[in-house]
XYZ file of C-alpha atoms in Angstrom:
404
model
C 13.272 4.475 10.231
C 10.898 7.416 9.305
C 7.750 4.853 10.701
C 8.601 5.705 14.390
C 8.898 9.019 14.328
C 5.625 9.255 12.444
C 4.011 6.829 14.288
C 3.487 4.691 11.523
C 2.328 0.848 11.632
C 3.974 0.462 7.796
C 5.638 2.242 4.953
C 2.144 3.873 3.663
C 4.013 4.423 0.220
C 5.410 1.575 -0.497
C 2.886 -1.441 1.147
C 1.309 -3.723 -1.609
C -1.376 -1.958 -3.472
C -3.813 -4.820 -2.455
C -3.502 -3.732 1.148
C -3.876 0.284 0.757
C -7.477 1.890 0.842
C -8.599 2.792 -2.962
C -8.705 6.932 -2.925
C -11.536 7.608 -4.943
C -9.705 10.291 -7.233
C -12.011 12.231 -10.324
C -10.384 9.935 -12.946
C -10.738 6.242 -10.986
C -14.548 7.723 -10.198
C -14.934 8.219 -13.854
C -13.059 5.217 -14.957
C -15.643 3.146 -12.568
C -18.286 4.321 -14.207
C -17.487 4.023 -17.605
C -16.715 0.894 -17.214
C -19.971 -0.290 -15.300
C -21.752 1.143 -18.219
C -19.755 -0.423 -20.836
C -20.333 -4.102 -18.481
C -24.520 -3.029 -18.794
C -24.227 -3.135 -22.217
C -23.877 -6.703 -22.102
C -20.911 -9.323 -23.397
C -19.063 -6.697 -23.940
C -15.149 -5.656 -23.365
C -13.542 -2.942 -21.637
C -10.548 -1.422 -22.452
C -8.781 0.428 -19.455
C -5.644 2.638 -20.851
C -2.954 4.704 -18.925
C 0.630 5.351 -18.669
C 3.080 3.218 -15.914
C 2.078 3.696 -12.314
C -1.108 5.524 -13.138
C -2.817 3.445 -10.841
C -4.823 0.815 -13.686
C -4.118 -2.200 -10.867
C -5.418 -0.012 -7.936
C -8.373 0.296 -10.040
C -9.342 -2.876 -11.124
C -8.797 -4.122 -6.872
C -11.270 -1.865 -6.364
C -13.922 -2.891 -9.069
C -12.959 -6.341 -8.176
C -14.411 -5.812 -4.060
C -16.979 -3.506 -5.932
C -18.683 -6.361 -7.496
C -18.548 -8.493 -4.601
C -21.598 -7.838 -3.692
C -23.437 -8.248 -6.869
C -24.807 -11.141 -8.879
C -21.348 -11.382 -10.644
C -18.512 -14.643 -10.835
C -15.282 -12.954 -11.851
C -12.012 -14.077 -11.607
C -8.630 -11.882 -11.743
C -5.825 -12.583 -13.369
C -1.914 -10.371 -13.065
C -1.070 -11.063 -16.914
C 2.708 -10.303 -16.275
C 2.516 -13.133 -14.033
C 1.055 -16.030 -16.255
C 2.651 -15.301 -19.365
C 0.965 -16.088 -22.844
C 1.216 -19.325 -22.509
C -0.574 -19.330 -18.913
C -3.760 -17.550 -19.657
C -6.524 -20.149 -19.888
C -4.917 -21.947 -17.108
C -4.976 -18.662 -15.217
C -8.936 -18.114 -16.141
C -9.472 -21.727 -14.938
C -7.700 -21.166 -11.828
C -9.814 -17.874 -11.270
C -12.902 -20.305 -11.533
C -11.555 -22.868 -9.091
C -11.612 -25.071 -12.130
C -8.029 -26.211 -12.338
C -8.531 -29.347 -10.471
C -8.757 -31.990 -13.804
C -10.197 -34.014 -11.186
C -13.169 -32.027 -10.758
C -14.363 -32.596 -14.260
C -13.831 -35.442 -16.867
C -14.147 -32.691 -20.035
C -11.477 -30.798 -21.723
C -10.255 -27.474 -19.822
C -12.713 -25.350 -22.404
C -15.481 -27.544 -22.063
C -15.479 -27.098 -18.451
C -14.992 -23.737 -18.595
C -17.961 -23.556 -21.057
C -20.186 -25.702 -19.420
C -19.120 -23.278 -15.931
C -20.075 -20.133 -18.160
C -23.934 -21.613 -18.837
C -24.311 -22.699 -15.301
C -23.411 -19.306 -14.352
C -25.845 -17.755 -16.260
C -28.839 -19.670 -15.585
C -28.570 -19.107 -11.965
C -28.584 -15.332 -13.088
C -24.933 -14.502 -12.997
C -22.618 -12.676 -14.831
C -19.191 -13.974 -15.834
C -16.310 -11.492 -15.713
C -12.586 -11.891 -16.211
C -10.180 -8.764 -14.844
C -6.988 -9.237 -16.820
C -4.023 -6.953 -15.344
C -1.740 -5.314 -17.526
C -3.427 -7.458 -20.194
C -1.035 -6.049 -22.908
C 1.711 -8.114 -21.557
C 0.223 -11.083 -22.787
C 1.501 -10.777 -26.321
C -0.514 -12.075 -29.203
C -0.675 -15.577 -28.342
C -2.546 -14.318 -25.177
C -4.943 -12.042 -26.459
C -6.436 -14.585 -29.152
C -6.410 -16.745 -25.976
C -8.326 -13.986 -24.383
C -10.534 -13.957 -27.668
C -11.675 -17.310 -27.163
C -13.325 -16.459 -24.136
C -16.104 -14.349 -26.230
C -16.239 -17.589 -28.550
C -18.567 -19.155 -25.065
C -22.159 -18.209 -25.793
C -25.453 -19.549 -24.188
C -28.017 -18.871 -27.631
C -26.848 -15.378 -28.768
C -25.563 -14.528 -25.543
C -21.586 -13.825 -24.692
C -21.225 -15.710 -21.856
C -17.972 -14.219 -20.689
C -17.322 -10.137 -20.410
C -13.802 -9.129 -19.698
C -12.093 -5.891 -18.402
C -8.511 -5.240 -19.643
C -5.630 -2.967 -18.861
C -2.684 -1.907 -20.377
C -0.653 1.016 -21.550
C -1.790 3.972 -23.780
C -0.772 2.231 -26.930
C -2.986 -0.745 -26.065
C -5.788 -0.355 -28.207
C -3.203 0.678 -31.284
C -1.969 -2.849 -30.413
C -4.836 -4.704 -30.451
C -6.022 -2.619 -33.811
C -2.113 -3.733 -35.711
C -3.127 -7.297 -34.754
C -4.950 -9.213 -38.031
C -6.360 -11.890 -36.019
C -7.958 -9.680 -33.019
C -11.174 -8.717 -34.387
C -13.763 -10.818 -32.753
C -12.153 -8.984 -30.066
C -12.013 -5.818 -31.557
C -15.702 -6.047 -32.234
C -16.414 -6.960 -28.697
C -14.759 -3.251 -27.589
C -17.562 -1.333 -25.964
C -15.634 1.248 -23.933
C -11.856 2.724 -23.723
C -10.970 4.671 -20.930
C -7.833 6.332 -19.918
C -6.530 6.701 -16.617
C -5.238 10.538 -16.204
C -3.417 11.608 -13.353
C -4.552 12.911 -10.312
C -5.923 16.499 -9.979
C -3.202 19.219 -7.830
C -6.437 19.522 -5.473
C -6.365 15.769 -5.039
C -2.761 15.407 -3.751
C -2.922 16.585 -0.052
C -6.103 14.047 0.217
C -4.211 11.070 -1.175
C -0.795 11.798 0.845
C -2.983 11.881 3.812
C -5.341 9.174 3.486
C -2.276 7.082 2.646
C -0.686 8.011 6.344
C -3.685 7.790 7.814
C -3.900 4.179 6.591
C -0.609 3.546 8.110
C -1.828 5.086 11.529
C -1.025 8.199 11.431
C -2.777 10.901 13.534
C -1.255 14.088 13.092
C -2.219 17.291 11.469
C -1.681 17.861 7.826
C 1.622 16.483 6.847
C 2.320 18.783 3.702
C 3.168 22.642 3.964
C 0.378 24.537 1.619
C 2.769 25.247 -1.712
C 3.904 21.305 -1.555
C 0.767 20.009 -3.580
C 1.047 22.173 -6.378
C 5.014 21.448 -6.339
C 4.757 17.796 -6.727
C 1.445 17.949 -9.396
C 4.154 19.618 -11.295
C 7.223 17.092 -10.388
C 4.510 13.936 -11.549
C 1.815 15.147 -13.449
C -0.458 13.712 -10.926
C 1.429 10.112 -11.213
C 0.191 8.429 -8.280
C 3.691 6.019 -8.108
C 5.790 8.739 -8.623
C 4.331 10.339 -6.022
C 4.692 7.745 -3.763
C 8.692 7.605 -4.623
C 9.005 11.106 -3.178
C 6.810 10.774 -0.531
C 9.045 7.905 0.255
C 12.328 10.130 0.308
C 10.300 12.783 2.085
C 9.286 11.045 4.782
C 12.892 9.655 5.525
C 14.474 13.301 4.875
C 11.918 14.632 7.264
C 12.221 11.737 9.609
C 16.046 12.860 9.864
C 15.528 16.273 10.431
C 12.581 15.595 12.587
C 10.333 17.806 10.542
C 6.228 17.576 11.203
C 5.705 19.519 8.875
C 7.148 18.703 4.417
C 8.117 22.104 3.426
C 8.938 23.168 0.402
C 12.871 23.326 0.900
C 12.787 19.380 1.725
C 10.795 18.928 -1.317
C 13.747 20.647 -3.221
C 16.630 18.756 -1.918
C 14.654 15.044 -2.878
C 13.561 16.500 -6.341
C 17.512 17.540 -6.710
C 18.470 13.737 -5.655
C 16.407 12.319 -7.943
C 17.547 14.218 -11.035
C 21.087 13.421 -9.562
C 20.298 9.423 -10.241
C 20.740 9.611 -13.958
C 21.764 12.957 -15.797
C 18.043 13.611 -17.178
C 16.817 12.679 -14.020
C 14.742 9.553 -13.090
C 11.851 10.637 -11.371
C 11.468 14.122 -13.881
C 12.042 11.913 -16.711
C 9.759 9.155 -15.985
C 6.777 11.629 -14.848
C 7.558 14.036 -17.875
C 6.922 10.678 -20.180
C 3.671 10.139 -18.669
C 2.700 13.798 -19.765
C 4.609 13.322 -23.106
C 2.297 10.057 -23.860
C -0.483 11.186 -22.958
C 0.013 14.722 -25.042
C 0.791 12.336 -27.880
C -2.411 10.017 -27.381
C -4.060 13.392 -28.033
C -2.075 15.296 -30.380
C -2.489 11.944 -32.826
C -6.111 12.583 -33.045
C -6.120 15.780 -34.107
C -3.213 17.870 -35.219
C -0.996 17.615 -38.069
C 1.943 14.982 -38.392
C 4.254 18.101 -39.551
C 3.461 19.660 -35.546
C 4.051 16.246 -33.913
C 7.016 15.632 -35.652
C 8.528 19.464 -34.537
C 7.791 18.744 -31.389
C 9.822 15.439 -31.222
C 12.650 17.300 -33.047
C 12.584 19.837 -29.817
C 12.753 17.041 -27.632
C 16.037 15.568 -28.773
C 17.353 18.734 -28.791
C 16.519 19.263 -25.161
C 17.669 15.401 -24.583
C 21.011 16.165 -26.237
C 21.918 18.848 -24.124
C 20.771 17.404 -21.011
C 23.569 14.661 -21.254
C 25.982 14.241 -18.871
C 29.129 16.203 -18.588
C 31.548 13.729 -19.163
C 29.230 13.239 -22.443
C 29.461 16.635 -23.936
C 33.055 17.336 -22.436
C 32.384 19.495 -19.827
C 34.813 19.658 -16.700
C 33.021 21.845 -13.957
C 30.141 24.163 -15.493
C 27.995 24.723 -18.211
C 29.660 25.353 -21.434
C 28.380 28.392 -22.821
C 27.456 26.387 -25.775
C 25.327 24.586 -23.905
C 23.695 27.337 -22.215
C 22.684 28.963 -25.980
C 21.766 25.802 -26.554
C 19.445 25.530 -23.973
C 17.769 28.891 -24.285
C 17.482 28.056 -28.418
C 15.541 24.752 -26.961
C 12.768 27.240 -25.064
C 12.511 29.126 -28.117
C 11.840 26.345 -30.536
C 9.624 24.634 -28.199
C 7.657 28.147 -27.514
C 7.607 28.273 -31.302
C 5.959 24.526 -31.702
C 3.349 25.328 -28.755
C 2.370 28.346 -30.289
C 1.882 26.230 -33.383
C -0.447 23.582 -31.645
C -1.622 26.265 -30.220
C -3.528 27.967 -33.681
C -3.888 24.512 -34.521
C -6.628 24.217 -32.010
C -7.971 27.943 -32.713
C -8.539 26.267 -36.144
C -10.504 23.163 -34.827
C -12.635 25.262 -32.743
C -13.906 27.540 -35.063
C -14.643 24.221 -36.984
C -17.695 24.158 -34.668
C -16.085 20.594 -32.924
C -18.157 18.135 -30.485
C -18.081 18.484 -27.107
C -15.845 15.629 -26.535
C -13.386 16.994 -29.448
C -13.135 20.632 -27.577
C -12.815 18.900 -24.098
C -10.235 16.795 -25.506
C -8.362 20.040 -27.128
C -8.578 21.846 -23.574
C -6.998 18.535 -21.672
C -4.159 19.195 -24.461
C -3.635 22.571 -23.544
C -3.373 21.511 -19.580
C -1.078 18.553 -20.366
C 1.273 21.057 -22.905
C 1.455 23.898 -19.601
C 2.720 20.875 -17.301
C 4.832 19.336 -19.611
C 6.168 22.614 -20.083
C 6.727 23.228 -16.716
C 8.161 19.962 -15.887
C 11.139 20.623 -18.356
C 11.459 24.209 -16.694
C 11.926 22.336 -13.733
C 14.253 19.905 -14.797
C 16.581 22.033 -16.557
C 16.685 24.218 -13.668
C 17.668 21.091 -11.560
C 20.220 20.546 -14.241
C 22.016 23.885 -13.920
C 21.841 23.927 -10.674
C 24.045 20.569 -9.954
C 26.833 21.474 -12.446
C 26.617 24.940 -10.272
C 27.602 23.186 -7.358
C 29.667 20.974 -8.887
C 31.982 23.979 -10.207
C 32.426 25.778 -6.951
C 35.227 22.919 -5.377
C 37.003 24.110 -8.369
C 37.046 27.748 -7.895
C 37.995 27.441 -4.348
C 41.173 25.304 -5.316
């Protein structure tokens, strides 16, 4: 077990996320205040966006032992947990008001009655709903209800919710949402972390754990696995997981580069596009399409999907496209005619934004164009990377072959 030879008290990557000290990263600093100014505005509701593992629980832990200390009664709710039918008795039970004992009224009432007490001692009622999304629409009008609690013209419940990057396009296709909809004061999404924020969160995560040794990552390793997750703090975790028991073998102090190789190499061995690759690369992919939605032509998004299942298609397994022991040469035309087409539809976005810029845009418009152009470079890279991972295993695969 990697944790001895470390000298480790736990698994840093893989304890509960309750447990593990909040790295204050530029997009959770951001995130936290955004959404304290969206909370100032009063009875509002904040809308917390980001692809899987992004880190969107981590986040509202944090806020949650953040407001501890202020005049604020909240109570926190894991949505996957309770279900649609579950979420008032979930938002009771965050009150300490699920005892029917407790109260002769009806479970609203109480609540209600809670809500004005609350605010006449001067404070504020929050809910934290995790992963909020989940609930369905049965549990968001349930949600909903909450704002219907007023003391006068005053909300008496604000709320903080999470969910993917399509959230808000769900709660927008909904007809009977918009008392909630109305109630949105801020959206925020959760990027990933910055390259020059990696080393700090690998070691503040050991260092958690116990550890007490020098830097843990050779130099070149943070830029190498920015570009394996996009800055995906649990797919980093995964291969600091594998790295750690790799290096744990070999009794390594020191990640190199070459170990990072060989774990990036098993993961795109687990399913023929790769697990890890694939599931960072989507994180990329929806955020570039959060983005490219807004502001470029449907014609552009749609070549760019078209690239993408050609990519997909030849990434299949062998047994899938018929191939024994190598690359068909097919499929290695194929390949290089998917880099051209894609260079072609980047270049396309590309003028696309030349166009909106000279259209004199708002700062938040060009910001938002050069976050595009960052995201299309990784995502870029990241298929570079997993085609490359790709050749390499039917290389190895075809050399028994030649030997016989």
């Amino acid at each position: 077990m990697y944790e001895q030879f470390y000298g480790l008290s736990c698994r840093p990557f893989e304890a509960n996320i309750d447990a593990v000290e909040y790295f204050p990263g530029l997009t959770f600093r951001k995130a936290i205040t955004t959404i304290g100014h969206g909370l100032n505005k009063g009875g509002g509701v904040v809308l917390v966006t980001g692809s899987k593992g992004a880190g969107k629980s981590s986040l509202l832990l944090h806020l949650r032992d953040k407001l501890e200390a202020e005049a604020v009664t909240l109570a926190m709710l894991s949505v996957a947990e309770l279900g649609a039918q579950g979420m008032l008795e979930g938002v009771l039970q965050g009150f300490a008001l699920d005892d029917p004992e407790t109260h002769s009224e009806s479970p609203f009432a109480a609540l209600d009655l809670f809500c004005q007490d609350e605010a006449r001692r001067g404070s504020r009622v929050l809910v934290l709903a995790d992963d909020a999304q989940a609930a369905g629409e049965d549990g968001l009008l349930a949600l909903q209800e909450l704002g219907r609690l007023r003391l006068g013209d005053r909300p008496l419940v604000q709320m903080v919710l999470t969910g993917g990057l399509d959230f808000a396009e769900t709660i927008a296709e909904i007809e009977g949402l918009g008392e909630l909809r109305e109630r949105l004061t801020v959206e925020y999404t959760l990027d990933g972390l910055m390259v020059d924020e990696i080393e700090p969160y690998v070691d503040g995560r050991l260092k958690w754990a116990g550890w007490e040794g020098g830097p843990v990552l050779a130099p070149s390793i943070a830029g190498q696995l920015h570009e394996a997750t996009a800055g995906n703090p649990e797919a980093i975790n995964r291969i600091m997981t594998r790295l750690l028991e790799h290096g744990a073998d070999r009794e390594m102090e020191i990640l190199n580069s070459d170990l990072l190789e060989v774990v990036l190499h098993e993961f795109s061995d687990v399913t023929p596009d790769g697990e890890m690759l694939a599931a960072t690369e989507g994180a990329v992919e929806d955020e570039m399409d959060r983005d490219v939605d807004k502001g470029v032509p449907g014609e552009v998004v749609a070549d760019n999907e078209e690239r993408q299942g050609d990519v997909a298609e030849v990434s299949s397994s062998p047994a899938e496209n018929g191939v024994g022991s190598g690359l068909a040469e097919a499929q290695l035309v194929a390949i290089e005619e998917a880099f051209v087409q894609r260079d072609k539809t980047f270049s396309k976005l590309r003028r696309e934004f030349d166009e909106l810029r000279e259209q004199a845009p708002a700062q938040e418009v060009a910001s938002r164009i050069d976050r595009l152009e960052q995201r299309l470079e990784d995502q870029e890279q990241v298929l570079r990377h997993l085609l490359k991972r790709m050749i390499e295993v039917f290389e190895t695969r075809e050399q028994p072959e030649e030997k016989a």
